[in-house]
Amino acid sequence: MKSLSAKSLITSFLSLMAFWYIMSGFFDVTHSLMGVVSVGIVMAVNYKLKAHSYFADESDVIKDLRVFYVPYYFLWLLVQIVVSGIQVAKILLTPSLPIQTSVVKFKVNFPNAHCKMILGNSITLTPGTLTVDIEGDEFTVHAISPVSFEGIASDEMPQMVLKLFKAETDQVVYDFRVLHSKEELN
């Protein structure tokens, strides 16, 4: 069974309580006690789930996470979501509808499975792209246009994810391919 660090437990408790307060909107004693009980139940269930390793390189993500970089990453991702949303809106509002869908495959060099999970979710959150599959180090992503996957091809988004765990970064993306035909997809 994996052990959890005190830092991980405290960070989880505080972030879940903050979420409780934001969602409930009440700060009185009764609601705070209900929040503590609810967070305690969620953390107990989550602890049972964390008792199992699902990936060979799985580690306690809070221990490796550069916590002070997280707000910067969220702001950067929010900007990327807005910019991509505007690009997709331009495509959809153009009468000729210049959609050039493609599937891109690439491999990543990440230190842990959490980086892959964060990158896959970040890609999917960005309008115009969808993470279709992650198998080992290889990602398969569907894109509505070439502009949609520029951040992946330029290694910008993977670098930002890597900075969540490491201060110094190397090239993350390699073996980048754009697939167009059914034969290429197989």
Short mmCIF file of N, CA and C in Angstrom, two decimals, residues 5-124:
data_model
loop_
_atom_site.label_atom_id
_atom_site.label_comp_id
_atom_site.label_asym_id
_atom_site.label_seq_id
_atom_site.Cartn_x
_atom_site.Cartn_y
_atom_site.Cartn_z
N SER A 5 1.80 11.49 1.99
CA SER A 5 2.55 12.45 2.79
C SER A 5 1.59 13.41 3.49
N ALA A 6 2.08 14.02 4.57
CA ALA A 6 1.27 15.00 5.30
C ALA A 6 0.98 16.20 4.40
N LYS A 7 1.93 16.59 3.58
CA LYS A 7 1.74 17.70 2.65
C LYS A 7 0.59 17.39 1.68
N SER A 8 0.56 16.17 1.20
CA SER A 8 -0.50 15.75 0.27
C SER A 8 -1.87 15.79 0.94
N LEU A 9 -1.95 15.28 2.16
CA LEU A 9 -3.23 15.27 2.88
C LEU A 9 -3.71 16.69 3.18
N ILE A 10 -2.81 17.54 3.65
CA ILE A 10 -3.18 18.91 3.99
C ILE A 10 -3.60 19.69 2.75
N THR A 11 -2.84 19.54 1.67
CA THR A 11 -3.17 20.22 0.41
C THR A 11 -4.52 19.75 -0.11
N SER A 12 -4.76 18.46 -0.07
CA SER A 12 -6.05 17.91 -0.53
C SER A 12 -7.19 18.44 0.32
N PHE A 13 -7.03 18.41 1.64
CA PHE A 13 -8.09 18.87 2.54
C PHE A 13 -8.40 20.36 2.30
N LEU A 14 -7.36 21.18 2.25
CA LEU A 14 -7.57 22.62 2.07
C LEU A 14 -8.21 22.95 0.71
N SER A 15 -7.75 22.28 -0.34
CA SER A 15 -8.32 22.57 -1.66
C SER A 15 -9.77 22.09 -1.75
N LEU A 16 -10.09 20.94 -1.15
CA LEU A 16 -11.48 20.46 -1.15
C LEU A 16 -12.38 21.36 -0.30
N MET A 17 -11.86 21.84 0.81
CA MET A 17 -12.66 22.76 1.64
C MET A 17 -12.88 24.09 0.91
N ALA A 18 -11.87 24.58 0.22
CA ALA A 18 -12.04 25.81 -0.57
C ALA A 18 -13.11 25.60 -1.63
N PHE A 19 -13.07 24.45 -2.29
CA PHE A 19 -14.10 24.14 -3.29
C PHE A 19 -15.47 24.06 -2.63
N TRP A 20 -15.55 23.47 -1.43
CA TRP A 20 -16.82 23.39 -0.70
C TRP A 20 -17.38 24.79 -0.44
N TYR A 21 -16.53 25.68 0.05
CA TYR A 21 -16.99 27.04 0.35
C TYR A 21 -17.42 27.78 -0.92
N ILE A 22 -16.68 27.61 -1.99
CA ILE A 22 -17.04 28.27 -3.25
C ILE A 22 -18.38 27.76 -3.75
N MET A 23 -18.59 26.45 -3.69
CA MET A 23 -19.82 25.87 -4.23
C MET A 23 -21.02 26.11 -3.31
N SER A 24 -20.82 26.08 -1.99
CA SER A 24 -21.96 26.25 -1.09
C SER A 24 -22.30 27.73 -0.90
N GLY A 25 -21.31 28.58 -0.81
CA GLY A 25 -21.55 30.00 -0.60
C GLY A 25 -21.89 30.36 0.84
N PHE A 26 -21.84 29.37 1.74
CA PHE A 26 -22.14 29.61 3.15
C PHE A 26 -20.88 29.40 3.99
N PHE A 27 -20.70 30.26 4.97
CA PHE A 27 -19.50 30.21 5.79
C PHE A 27 -19.82 30.03 7.28
N ASP A 28 -21.06 29.65 7.60
CA ASP A 28 -21.44 29.50 9.00
C ASP A 28 -20.94 28.15 9.54
N VAL A 29 -21.07 27.96 10.85
CA VAL A 29 -20.55 26.77 11.53
C VAL A 29 -21.20 25.49 11.00
N THR A 30 -22.52 25.50 10.84
CA THR A 30 -23.24 24.30 10.39
C THR A 30 -22.74 23.85 9.02
N HIS A 31 -22.67 24.76 8.08
CA HIS A 31 -22.22 24.40 6.75
C HIS A 31 -20.73 24.03 6.73
N SER A 32 -19.95 24.68 7.57
CA SER A 32 -18.53 24.32 7.66
C SER A 32 -18.36 22.91 8.20
N LEU A 33 -19.16 22.53 9.21
CA LEU A 33 -19.09 21.15 9.74
C LEU A 33 -19.52 20.14 8.69
N MET A 34 -20.57 20.48 7.94
CA MET A 34 -21.00 19.58 6.86
C MET A 34 -19.89 19.46 5.81
N GLY A 35 -19.19 20.55 5.55
CA GLY A 35 -18.08 20.51 4.61
C GLY A 35 -16.95 19.63 5.10
N VAL A 36 -16.61 19.75 6.38
CA VAL A 36 -15.54 18.92 6.96
C VAL A 36 -15.91 17.44 6.86
N VAL A 37 -17.17 17.10 7.18
CA VAL A 37 -17.61 15.71 7.09
C VAL A 37 -17.57 15.24 5.64
N SER A 38 -18.07 16.04 4.72
CA SER A 38 -18.08 15.67 3.29
C SER A 38 -16.66 15.49 2.76
N VAL A 39 -15.79 16.42 3.08
CA VAL A 39 -14.40 16.33 2.63
C VAL A 39 -13.73 15.09 3.24
N GLY A 40 -14.03 14.80 4.50
CA GLY A 40 -13.48 13.61 5.16
C GLY A 40 -13.92 12.34 4.44
N ILE A 41 -15.17 12.27 4.05
CA ILE A 41 -15.68 11.08 3.32
C ILE A 41 -14.99 10.96 1.97
N VAL A 42 -14.91 12.09 1.25
CA VAL A 42 -14.27 12.07 -0.07
C VAL A 42 -12.81 11.64 0.04
N MET A 43 -12.11 12.17 1.05
CA MET A 43 -10.70 11.81 1.22
C MET A 43 -10.54 10.35 1.62
N ALA A 44 -11.46 9.81 2.43
CA ALA A 44 -11.38 8.39 2.81
C ALA A 44 -11.59 7.49 1.59
N VAL A 45 -12.57 7.83 0.78
CA VAL A 45 -12.82 7.03 -0.44
C VAL A 45 -11.63 7.15 -1.38
N ASN A 46 -11.12 8.38 -1.53
CA ASN A 46 -9.98 8.60 -2.40
C ASN A 46 -8.74 7.86 -1.90
N TYR A 47 -8.57 7.79 -0.59
CA TYR A 47 -7.43 7.06 -0.02
C TYR A 47 -7.50 5.59 -0.40
N LYS A 48 -8.70 5.03 -0.36
CA LYS A 48 -8.87 3.62 -0.75
C LYS A 48 -8.50 3.43 -2.22
N LEU A 49 -8.87 4.41 -3.07
CA LEU A 49 -8.52 4.32 -4.48
C LEU A 49 -7.02 4.49 -4.70
N LYS A 50 -6.40 5.37 -3.90
CA LYS A 50 -4.96 5.62 -4.04
C LYS A 50 -4.11 4.47 -3.50
N ALA A 51 -4.74 3.53 -2.83
CA ALA A 51 -4.00 2.41 -2.26
C ALA A 51 -3.46 1.50 -3.36
N HIS A 52 -4.01 1.62 -4.55
CA HIS A 52 -3.60 0.78 -5.67
C HIS A 52 -2.79 1.59 -6.67
N SER A 53 -1.79 0.96 -7.25
CA SER A 53 -1.01 1.60 -8.31
C SER A 53 -1.60 1.20 -9.65
N TYR A 54 -1.91 2.19 -10.46
CA TYR A 54 -2.49 1.92 -11.76
C TYR A 54 -1.44 2.03 -12.86
N PHE A 55 -0.33 2.71 -12.58
CA PHE A 55 0.76 2.87 -13.54
C PHE A 55 2.06 2.46 -12.87
N ALA A 56 2.98 1.94 -13.67
CA ALA A 56 4.26 1.49 -13.13
C ALA A 56 5.06 2.65 -12.53
N ASP A 57 4.96 3.85 -13.14
CA ASP A 57 5.76 4.98 -12.67
C ASP A 57 4.94 5.95 -11.83
N GLU A 58 3.87 5.46 -11.22
CA GLU A 58 3.00 6.32 -10.43
C GLU A 58 3.69 6.73 -9.13
N SER A 59 3.52 8.00 -8.79
CA SER A 59 4.09 8.51 -7.54
C SER A 59 3.09 9.47 -6.90
N ASP A 60 3.41 9.94 -5.73
CA ASP A 60 2.56 10.92 -5.05
C ASP A 60 2.75 12.26 -5.76
N VAL A 61 1.76 12.66 -6.55
CA VAL A 61 1.89 13.82 -7.43
C VAL A 61 2.12 15.11 -6.64
N ILE A 62 1.54 15.25 -5.49
CA ILE A 62 1.72 16.48 -4.71
C ILE A 62 3.17 16.65 -4.29
N LYS A 63 3.83 15.56 -3.99
CA LYS A 63 5.23 15.61 -3.55
C LYS A 63 6.12 16.15 -4.67
N ASP A 64 5.84 15.78 -5.92
CA ASP A 64 6.67 16.19 -7.06
C ASP A 64 6.23 17.50 -7.69
N LEU A 65 5.03 17.95 -7.39
CA LEU A 65 4.45 19.12 -8.03
C LEU A 65 5.11 20.41 -7.55
N ARG A 66 5.41 21.29 -8.48
CA ARG A 66 5.92 22.62 -8.14
C ARG A 66 4.70 23.51 -7.88
N VAL A 67 4.25 23.55 -6.64
CA VAL A 67 2.98 24.15 -6.25
C VAL A 67 2.88 25.62 -6.66
N PHE A 68 3.96 26.37 -6.56
CA PHE A 68 3.91 27.79 -6.87
C PHE A 68 3.75 28.05 -8.37
N TYR A 69 3.99 27.04 -9.20
CA TYR A 69 3.84 27.19 -10.65
C TYR A 69 2.41 26.90 -11.10
N VAL A 70 1.62 26.20 -10.29
CA VAL A 70 0.27 25.78 -10.66
C VAL A 70 -0.64 26.95 -11.04
N PRO A 71 -0.72 28.04 -10.26
CA PRO A 71 -1.58 29.17 -10.68
C PRO A 71 -1.17 29.74 -12.04
N TYR A 72 0.14 29.84 -12.27
CA TYR A 72 0.61 30.33 -13.57
C TYR A 72 0.15 29.41 -14.69
N TYR A 73 0.24 28.10 -14.47
CA TYR A 73 -0.19 27.14 -15.49
C TYR A 73 -1.69 27.29 -15.77
N PHE A 74 -2.50 27.41 -14.72
CA PHE A 74 -3.94 27.56 -14.92
C PHE A 74 -4.28 28.84 -15.68
N LEU A 75 -3.61 29.93 -15.37
CA LEU A 75 -3.83 31.18 -16.11
C LEU A 75 -3.41 31.03 -17.57
N TRP A 76 -2.27 30.41 -17.80
CA TRP A 76 -1.79 30.18 -19.16
C TRP A 76 -2.79 29.30 -19.92
N LEU A 77 -3.28 28.24 -19.28
CA LEU A 77 -4.24 27.35 -19.93
C LEU A 77 -5.55 28.07 -20.23
N LEU A 78 -5.99 28.90 -19.31
CA LEU A 78 -7.21 29.69 -19.52
C LEU A 78 -7.07 30.59 -20.75
N VAL A 79 -5.92 31.24 -20.89
CA VAL A 79 -5.67 32.08 -22.07
C VAL A 79 -5.70 31.22 -23.34
N GLN A 80 -5.08 30.04 -23.29
CA GLN A 80 -5.07 29.15 -24.46
C GLN A 80 -6.48 28.71 -24.83
N ILE A 81 -7.31 28.44 -23.83
CA ILE A 81 -8.70 28.04 -24.09
C ILE A 81 -9.47 29.18 -24.77
N VAL A 82 -9.28 30.40 -24.28
CA VAL A 82 -9.98 31.55 -24.88
C VAL A 82 -9.49 31.79 -26.30
N VAL A 83 -8.18 31.79 -26.52
CA VAL A 83 -7.63 32.03 -27.86
C VAL A 83 -8.10 30.93 -28.82
N SER A 84 -8.06 29.68 -28.40
CA SER A 84 -8.51 28.58 -29.25
C SER A 84 -10.01 28.67 -29.52
N GLY A 85 -10.77 29.09 -28.52
CA GLY A 85 -12.20 29.26 -28.70
C GLY A 85 -12.51 30.31 -29.76
N ILE A 86 -11.75 31.40 -29.75
CA ILE A 86 -11.91 32.44 -30.77
C ILE A 86 -11.55 31.91 -32.15
N GLN A 87 -10.46 31.13 -32.24
CA GLN A 87 -10.06 30.55 -33.53
C GLN A 87 -11.14 29.60 -34.05
N VAL A 88 -11.69 28.77 -33.20
CA VAL A 88 -12.75 27.84 -33.61
C VAL A 88 -14.00 28.61 -34.01
N ALA A 89 -14.33 29.67 -33.28
CA ALA A 89 -15.49 30.49 -33.63
C ALA A 89 -15.31 31.13 -35.01
N LYS A 90 -14.09 31.62 -35.31
CA LYS A 90 -13.82 32.19 -36.64
C LYS A 90 -14.05 31.15 -37.73
N ILE A 91 -13.58 29.92 -37.49
CA ILE A 91 -13.77 28.85 -38.47
C ILE A 91 -15.25 28.58 -38.68
N LEU A 92 -15.98 28.49 -37.59
CA LEU A 92 -17.41 28.17 -37.68
C LEU A 92 -18.24 29.31 -38.28
N LEU A 93 -17.82 30.55 -38.08
CA LEU A 93 -18.57 31.70 -38.59
C LEU A 93 -18.21 32.07 -40.02
N THR A 94 -17.13 31.51 -40.55
CA THR A 94 -16.75 31.75 -41.93
C THR A 94 -17.69 30.95 -42.84
N PRO A 95 -18.32 31.61 -43.82
CA PRO A 95 -19.29 30.92 -44.67
C PRO A 95 -18.73 29.68 -45.39
N SER A 96 -17.46 29.71 -45.77
CA SER A 96 -16.89 28.55 -46.47
C SER A 96 -16.54 27.41 -45.52
N LEU A 97 -16.60 27.66 -44.20
CA LEU A 97 -16.30 26.67 -43.17
C LEU A 97 -14.99 25.94 -43.45
N PRO A 98 -13.85 26.65 -43.30
CA PRO A 98 -12.55 26.09 -43.68
C PRO A 98 -12.00 25.06 -42.68
N ILE A 99 -12.74 23.98 -42.50
CA ILE A 99 -12.30 22.92 -41.58
C ILE A 99 -11.35 21.99 -42.31
N GLN A 100 -10.19 21.76 -41.73
CA GLN A 100 -9.19 20.83 -42.28
C GLN A 100 -8.83 19.84 -41.18
N THR A 101 -9.74 18.93 -40.87
CA THR A 101 -9.50 18.02 -39.76
C THR A 101 -8.31 17.12 -40.04
N SER A 102 -7.65 16.76 -38.99
CA SER A 102 -6.52 15.84 -39.09
C SER A 102 -6.33 15.15 -37.75
N VAL A 103 -5.62 14.07 -37.82
CA VAL A 103 -5.24 13.35 -36.61
C VAL A 103 -3.73 13.45 -36.51
N VAL A 104 -3.26 13.85 -35.33
CA VAL A 104 -1.82 13.92 -35.12
C VAL A 104 -1.42 12.87 -34.09
N LYS A 105 -0.28 12.28 -34.33
CA LYS A 105 0.29 11.32 -33.39
C LYS A 105 1.67 11.83 -33.02
N PHE A 106 1.99 11.72 -31.75
CA PHE A 106 3.30 12.14 -31.30
C PHE A 106 3.64 11.38 -30.03
N LYS A 107 4.91 11.35 -29.72
CA LYS A 107 5.39 10.73 -28.49
C LYS A 107 5.94 11.82 -27.58
N VAL A 108 5.89 11.55 -26.28
CA VAL A 108 6.37 12.52 -25.30
C VAL A 108 7.40 11.87 -24.39
N ASN A 109 8.26 12.71 -23.88
CA ASN A 109 9.27 12.28 -22.92
C ASN A 109 8.95 12.97 -21.59
N PHE A 110 8.11 12.32 -20.78
CA PHE A 110 7.68 12.87 -19.50
C PHE A 110 8.20 12.01 -18.35
N PRO A 111 8.43 12.62 -17.18
CA PRO A 111 8.97 11.87 -16.04
C PRO A 111 7.96 10.97 -15.34
N ASN A 112 6.64 11.22 -15.53
CA ASN A 112 5.64 10.39 -14.83
C ASN A 112 4.32 10.37 -15.58
N ALA A 113 3.44 9.48 -15.16
CA ALA A 113 2.14 9.33 -15.80
C ALA A 113 1.23 10.53 -15.57
N HIS A 114 1.44 11.25 -14.48
CA HIS A 114 0.62 12.42 -14.19
C HIS A 114 0.80 13.51 -15.25
N CYS A 115 2.01 13.67 -15.76
CA CYS A 115 2.26 14.64 -16.82
C CYS A 115 1.43 14.28 -18.06
N LYS A 116 1.40 13.00 -18.39
CA LYS A 116 0.63 12.56 -19.56
C LYS A 116 -0.86 12.84 -19.35
N MET A 117 -1.35 12.57 -18.15
CA MET A 117 -2.76 12.80 -17.85
C MET A 117 -3.09 14.29 -17.94
N ILE A 118 -2.24 15.15 -17.40
CA ILE A 118 -2.48 16.59 -17.44
C ILE A 118 -2.42 17.10 -18.87
N LEU A 119 -1.45 16.62 -19.66
CA LEU A 119 -1.36 17.05 -21.05
C LEU A 119 -2.59 16.60 -21.84
N GLY A 120 -3.00 15.35 -21.67
CA GLY A 120 -4.18 14.85 -22.37
C GLY A 120 -5.42 15.65 -22.03
N ASN A 121 -5.61 15.97 -20.76
CA ASN A 121 -6.77 16.77 -20.35
C ASN A 121 -6.66 18.21 -20.85
N SER A 122 -5.47 18.77 -20.84
CA SER A 122 -5.28 20.14 -21.32
C SER A 122 -5.57 20.25 -22.81
N ILE A 123 -5.16 19.26 -23.56
CA ILE A 123 -5.44 19.23 -25.00
C ILE A 123 -6.94 19.16 -25.24
N THR A 124 -7.62 18.30 -24.50
CA THR A 124 -9.07 18.14 -24.67
C THR A 124 -9.83 19.38 -24.23
#
